[in-house]
Coordinates of C-alpha atoms and ligand atoms in Angstrom, one line a residue:
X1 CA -16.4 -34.9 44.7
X2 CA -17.8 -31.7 46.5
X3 CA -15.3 -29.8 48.6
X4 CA -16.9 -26.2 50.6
X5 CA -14.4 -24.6 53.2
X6 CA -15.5 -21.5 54.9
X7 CA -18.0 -20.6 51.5
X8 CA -19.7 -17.5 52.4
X9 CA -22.1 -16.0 49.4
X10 CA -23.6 -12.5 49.7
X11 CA -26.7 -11.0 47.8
X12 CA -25.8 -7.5 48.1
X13 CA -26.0 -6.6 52.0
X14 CA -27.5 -9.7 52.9
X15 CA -25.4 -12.7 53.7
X16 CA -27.0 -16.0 52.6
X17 CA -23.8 -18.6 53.3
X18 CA -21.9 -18.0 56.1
X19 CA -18.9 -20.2 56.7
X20 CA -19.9 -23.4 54.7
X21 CA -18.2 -26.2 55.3
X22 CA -19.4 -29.4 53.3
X23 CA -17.9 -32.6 52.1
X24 CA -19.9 -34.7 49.5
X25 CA -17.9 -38.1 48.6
X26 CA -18.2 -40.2 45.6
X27 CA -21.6 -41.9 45.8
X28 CA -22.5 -40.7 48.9
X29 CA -26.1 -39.2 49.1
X30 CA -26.7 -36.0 51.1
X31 CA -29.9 -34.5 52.2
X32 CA -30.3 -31.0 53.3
X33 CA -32.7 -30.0 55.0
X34 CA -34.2 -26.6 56.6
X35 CA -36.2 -24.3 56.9
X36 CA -37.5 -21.6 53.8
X37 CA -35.0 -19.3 53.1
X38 CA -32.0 -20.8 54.7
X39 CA -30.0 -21.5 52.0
X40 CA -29.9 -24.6 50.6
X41 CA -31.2 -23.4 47.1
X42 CA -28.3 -21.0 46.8
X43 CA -25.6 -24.0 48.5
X44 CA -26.7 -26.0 45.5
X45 CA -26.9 -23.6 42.5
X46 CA -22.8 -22.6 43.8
X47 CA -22.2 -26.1 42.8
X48 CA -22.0 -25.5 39.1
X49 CA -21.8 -22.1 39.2
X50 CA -25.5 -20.7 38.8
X51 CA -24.6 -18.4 41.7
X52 CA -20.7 -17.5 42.7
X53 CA -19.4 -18.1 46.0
X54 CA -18.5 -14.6 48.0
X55 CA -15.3 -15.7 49.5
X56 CA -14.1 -19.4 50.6
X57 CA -12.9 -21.9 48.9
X58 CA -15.1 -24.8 46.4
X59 CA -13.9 -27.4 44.2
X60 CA -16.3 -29.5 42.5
X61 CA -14.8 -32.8 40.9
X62 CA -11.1 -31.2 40.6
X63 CA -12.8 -28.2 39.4
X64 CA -11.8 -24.9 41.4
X65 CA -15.3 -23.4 40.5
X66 CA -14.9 -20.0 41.1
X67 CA -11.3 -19.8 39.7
X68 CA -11.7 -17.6 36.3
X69 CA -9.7 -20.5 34.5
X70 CA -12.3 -23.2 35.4
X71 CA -13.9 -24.8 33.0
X72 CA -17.2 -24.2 33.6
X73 CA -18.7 -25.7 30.3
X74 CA -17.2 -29.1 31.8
X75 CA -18.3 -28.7 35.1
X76 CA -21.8 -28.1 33.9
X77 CA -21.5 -31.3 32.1
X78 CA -20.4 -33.7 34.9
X79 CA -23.7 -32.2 37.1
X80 CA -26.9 -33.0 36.3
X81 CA -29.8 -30.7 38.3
X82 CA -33.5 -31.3 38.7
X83 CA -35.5 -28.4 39.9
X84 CA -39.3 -28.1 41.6
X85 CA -40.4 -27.1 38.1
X86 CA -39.4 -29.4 35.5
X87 CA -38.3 -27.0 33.1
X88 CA -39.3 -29.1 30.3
X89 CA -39.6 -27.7 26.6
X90 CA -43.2 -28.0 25.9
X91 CA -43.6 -27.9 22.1
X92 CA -40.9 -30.5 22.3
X93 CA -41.7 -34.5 22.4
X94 CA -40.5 -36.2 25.7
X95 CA -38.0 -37.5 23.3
X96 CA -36.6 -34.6 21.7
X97 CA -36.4 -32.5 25.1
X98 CA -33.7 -35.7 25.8
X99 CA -31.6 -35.5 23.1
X100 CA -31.2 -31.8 22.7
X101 CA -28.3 -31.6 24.9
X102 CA -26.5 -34.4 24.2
X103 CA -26.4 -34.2 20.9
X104 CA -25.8 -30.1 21.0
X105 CA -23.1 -30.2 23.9
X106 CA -21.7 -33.9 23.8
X107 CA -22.0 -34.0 19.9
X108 CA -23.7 -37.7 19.9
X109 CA -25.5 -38.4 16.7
X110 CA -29.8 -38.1 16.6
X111 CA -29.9 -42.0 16.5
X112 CA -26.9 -42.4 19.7
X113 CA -29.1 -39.2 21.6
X114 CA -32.1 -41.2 20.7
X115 CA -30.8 -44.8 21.8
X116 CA -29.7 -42.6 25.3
X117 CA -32.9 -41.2 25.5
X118 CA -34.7 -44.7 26.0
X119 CA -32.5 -46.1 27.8
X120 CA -33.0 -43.6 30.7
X121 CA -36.7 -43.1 29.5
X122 CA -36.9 -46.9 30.0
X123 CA -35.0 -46.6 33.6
X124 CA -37.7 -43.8 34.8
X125 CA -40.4 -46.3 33.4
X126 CA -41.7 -43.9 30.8
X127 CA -40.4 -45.3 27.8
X128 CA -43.8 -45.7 26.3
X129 CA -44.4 -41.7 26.7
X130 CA -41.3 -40.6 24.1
X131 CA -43.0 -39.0 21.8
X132 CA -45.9 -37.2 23.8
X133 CA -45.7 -33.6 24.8
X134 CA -45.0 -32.5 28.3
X135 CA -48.3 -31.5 28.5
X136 CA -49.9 -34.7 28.2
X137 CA -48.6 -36.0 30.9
X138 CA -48.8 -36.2 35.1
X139 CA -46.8 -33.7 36.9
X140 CA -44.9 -37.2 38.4
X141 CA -44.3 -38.0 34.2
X142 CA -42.9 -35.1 33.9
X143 CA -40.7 -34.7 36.7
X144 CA -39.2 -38.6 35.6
X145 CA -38.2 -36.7 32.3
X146 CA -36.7 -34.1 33.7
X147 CA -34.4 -36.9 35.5
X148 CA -34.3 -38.8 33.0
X149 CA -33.2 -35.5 31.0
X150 CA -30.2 -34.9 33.2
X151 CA -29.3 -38.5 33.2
X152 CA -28.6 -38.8 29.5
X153 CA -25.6 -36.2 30.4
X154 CA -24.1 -39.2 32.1
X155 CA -23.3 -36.5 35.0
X156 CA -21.1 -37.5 37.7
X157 CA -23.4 -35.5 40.4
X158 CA -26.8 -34.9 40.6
X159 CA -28.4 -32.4 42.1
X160 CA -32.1 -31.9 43.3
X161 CA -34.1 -28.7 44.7
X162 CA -37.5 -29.9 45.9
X163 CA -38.2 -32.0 43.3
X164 CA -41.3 -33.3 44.8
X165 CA -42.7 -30.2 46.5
X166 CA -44.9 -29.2 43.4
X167 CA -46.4 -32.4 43.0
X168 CA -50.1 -33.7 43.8
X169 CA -49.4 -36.1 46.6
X170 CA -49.8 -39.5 45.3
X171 CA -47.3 -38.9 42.7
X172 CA -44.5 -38.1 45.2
X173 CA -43.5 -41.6 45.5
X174 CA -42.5 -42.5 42.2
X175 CA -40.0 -39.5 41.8
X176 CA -38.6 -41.0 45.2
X177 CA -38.2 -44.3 43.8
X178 CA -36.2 -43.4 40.8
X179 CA -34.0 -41.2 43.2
X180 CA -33.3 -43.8 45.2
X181 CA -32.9 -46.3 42.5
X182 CA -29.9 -43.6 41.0
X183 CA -28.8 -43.9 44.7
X184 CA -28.5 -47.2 45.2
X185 CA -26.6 -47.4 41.7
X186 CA -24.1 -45.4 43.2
X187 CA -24.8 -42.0 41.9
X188 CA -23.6 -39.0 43.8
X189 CA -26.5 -36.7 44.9
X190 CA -27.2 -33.9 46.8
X191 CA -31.0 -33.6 47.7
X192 CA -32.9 -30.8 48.9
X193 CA -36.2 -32.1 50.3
X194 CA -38.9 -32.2 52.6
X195 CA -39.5 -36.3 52.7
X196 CA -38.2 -37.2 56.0
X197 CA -38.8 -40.2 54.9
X198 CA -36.6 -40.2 52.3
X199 CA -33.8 -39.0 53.7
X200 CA -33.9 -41.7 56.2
X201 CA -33.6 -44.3 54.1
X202 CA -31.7 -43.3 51.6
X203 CA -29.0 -40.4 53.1
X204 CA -25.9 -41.2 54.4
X205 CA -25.8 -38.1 55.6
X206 CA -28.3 -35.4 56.8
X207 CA -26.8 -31.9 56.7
X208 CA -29.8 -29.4 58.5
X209 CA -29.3 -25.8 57.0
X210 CA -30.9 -22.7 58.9
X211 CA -30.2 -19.0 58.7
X212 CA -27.0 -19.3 55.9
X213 CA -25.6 -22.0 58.1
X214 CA -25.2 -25.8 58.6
X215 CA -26.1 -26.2 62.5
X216 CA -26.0 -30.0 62.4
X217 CA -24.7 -33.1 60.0
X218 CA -25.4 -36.6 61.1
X219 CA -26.2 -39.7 59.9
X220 CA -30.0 -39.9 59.6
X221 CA -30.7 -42.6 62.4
X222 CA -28.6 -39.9 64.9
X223 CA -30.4 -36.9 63.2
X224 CA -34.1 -38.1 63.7
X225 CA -33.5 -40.0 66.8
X226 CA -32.1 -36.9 68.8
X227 CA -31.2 -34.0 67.0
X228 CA -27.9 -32.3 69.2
X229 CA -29.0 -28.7 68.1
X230 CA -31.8 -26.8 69.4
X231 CA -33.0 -25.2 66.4
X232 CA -32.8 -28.5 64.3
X233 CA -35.5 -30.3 67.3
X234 CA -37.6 -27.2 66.7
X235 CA -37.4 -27.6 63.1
X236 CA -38.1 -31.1 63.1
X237 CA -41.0 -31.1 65.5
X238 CA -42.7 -28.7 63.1
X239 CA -42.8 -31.5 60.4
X240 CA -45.2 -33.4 62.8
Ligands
LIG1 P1 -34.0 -21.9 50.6 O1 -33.8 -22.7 49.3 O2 -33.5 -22.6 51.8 O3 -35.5 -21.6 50.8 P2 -32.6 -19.8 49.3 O4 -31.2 -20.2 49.0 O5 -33.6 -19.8 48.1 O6 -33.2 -20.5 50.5 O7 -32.6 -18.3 49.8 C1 -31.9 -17.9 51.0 C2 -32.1 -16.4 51.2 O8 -31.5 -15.7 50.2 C3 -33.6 -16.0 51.2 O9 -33.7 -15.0 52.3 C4 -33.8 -15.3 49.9 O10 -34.8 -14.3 50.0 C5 -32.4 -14.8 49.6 N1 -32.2 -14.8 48.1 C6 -32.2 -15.8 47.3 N2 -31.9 -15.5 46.1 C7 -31.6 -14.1 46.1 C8 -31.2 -13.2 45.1 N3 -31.0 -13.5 43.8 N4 -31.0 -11.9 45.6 C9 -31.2 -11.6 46.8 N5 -31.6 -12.4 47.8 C10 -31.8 -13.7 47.4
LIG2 MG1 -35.1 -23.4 47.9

């Protein structure tokens, strides 16, 4: 589904990928992790184009994404991206911030958008909040819509960025368990996190990002039993 060979991305002067190499198969769940300012914001947002690739090669779901003839309209479409801040439109009801794109962009009708919308609303375990604003609900709420949200795309991939790091603690775990509820379903997901503990259970894979490149990918059980690079030990010692 996700093909990187020898991606590198510059900013300017400053190189931020350097030589990615990255394999992401249908359903498989991978979960990169790092330290701040390695990369693995920019490694995700190349994957539907929010940033293009420097030189290298990327095909996303038989989509060469940085040829100019991709279609990058339909790429967008089959990838579904959650972000630390929810992003949600707040003089819209939960409802309405649901059915906006699928019924702009996939052309469903207000009552199919709507019948969409509860579905997943139902599947996050908010269906009773439809038709409250953003701001009346939790930080954990709001971060469920935002799945929910992407879900109603019917993406093929979905991509997280932190999507627990600005929540209050105890609401951590329920984003978790809707990711790995979509995991277990099959989904294909690239996660960007923090929660070790997450990643254990859920990733088949564990790629470890630092300084623009992937040191290490292993399984979790040999990536938290004994880590074979130096800098990836250090990093995870740290999280003690
Ligand atoms: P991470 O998500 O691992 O914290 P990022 O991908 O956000 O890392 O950033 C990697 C590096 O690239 C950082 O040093 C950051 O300052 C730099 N960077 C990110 N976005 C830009 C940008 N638009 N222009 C210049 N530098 C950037
Ligand atoms: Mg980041």
């Amino acid at each position: 589904m996700i093909f990187f060979r020898e991606v590198d991305k510059h900013y300017g002067d400053f190189q931020v990928l350097k030589g990615i190499n990255l394999q992401v198969g249908q359903g498989e769940v991978v979960v990169v992790v790092g330290p701040s300012g390695s990369g693995k914001s920019t490694l995700l947002r190349c994957i539907n184009r929010l940033e293009t690739i420097t030189s290298g090669e990327l095909v996303v779901h038989d989509v060469k994404v940085n040829d100019r003839k991709a279609d990058i309209n339909k790429l967008r479409r089959d990838i579904g991206m959650v972000f630390q801040q929810f992003n949600l439109y707040p003089h819209k009801k939960v409802i309405d911030n649901i059915t906006l794109a699928p019924m702009k962009v996939l052309g469903l009708s207000k009552k199919e958008a709507e019948e969409t919308a509860m579905y997943y609303l139902e599947k996050v375990g908010i269906q009773d909040k439809a038709y409250a604003y953003p701001s009346k609900l939790s930080g954990g709420q709001q971060q469920r819509v935002a799945i929910a949200r992407g879900l109603a795309m019917k993406p093929k991939i979905m991509l997280f960025d932190e999507p627990t790091s600005a929540l209050d603690p105890e609401m951590v775990g329920e984003v978790l368990d809707v990711m790995k509820t979509l995991a277990r379903e099959g989904m294909t997901m690239v996660v960007v996190t923090h929660e070790m503990g997450f990643a254990r259970e859920v990733a088949d894979r564990v790629v470890f990002m630092d300084q623009g490149q992937i040191v290490e990918e292993a399984t979790p059980a040999e990536f938290f039993a004994s880590p074979r690079e130096e800098r990836a030990r250090a990093f995870l010692s740290r999280l003690i």
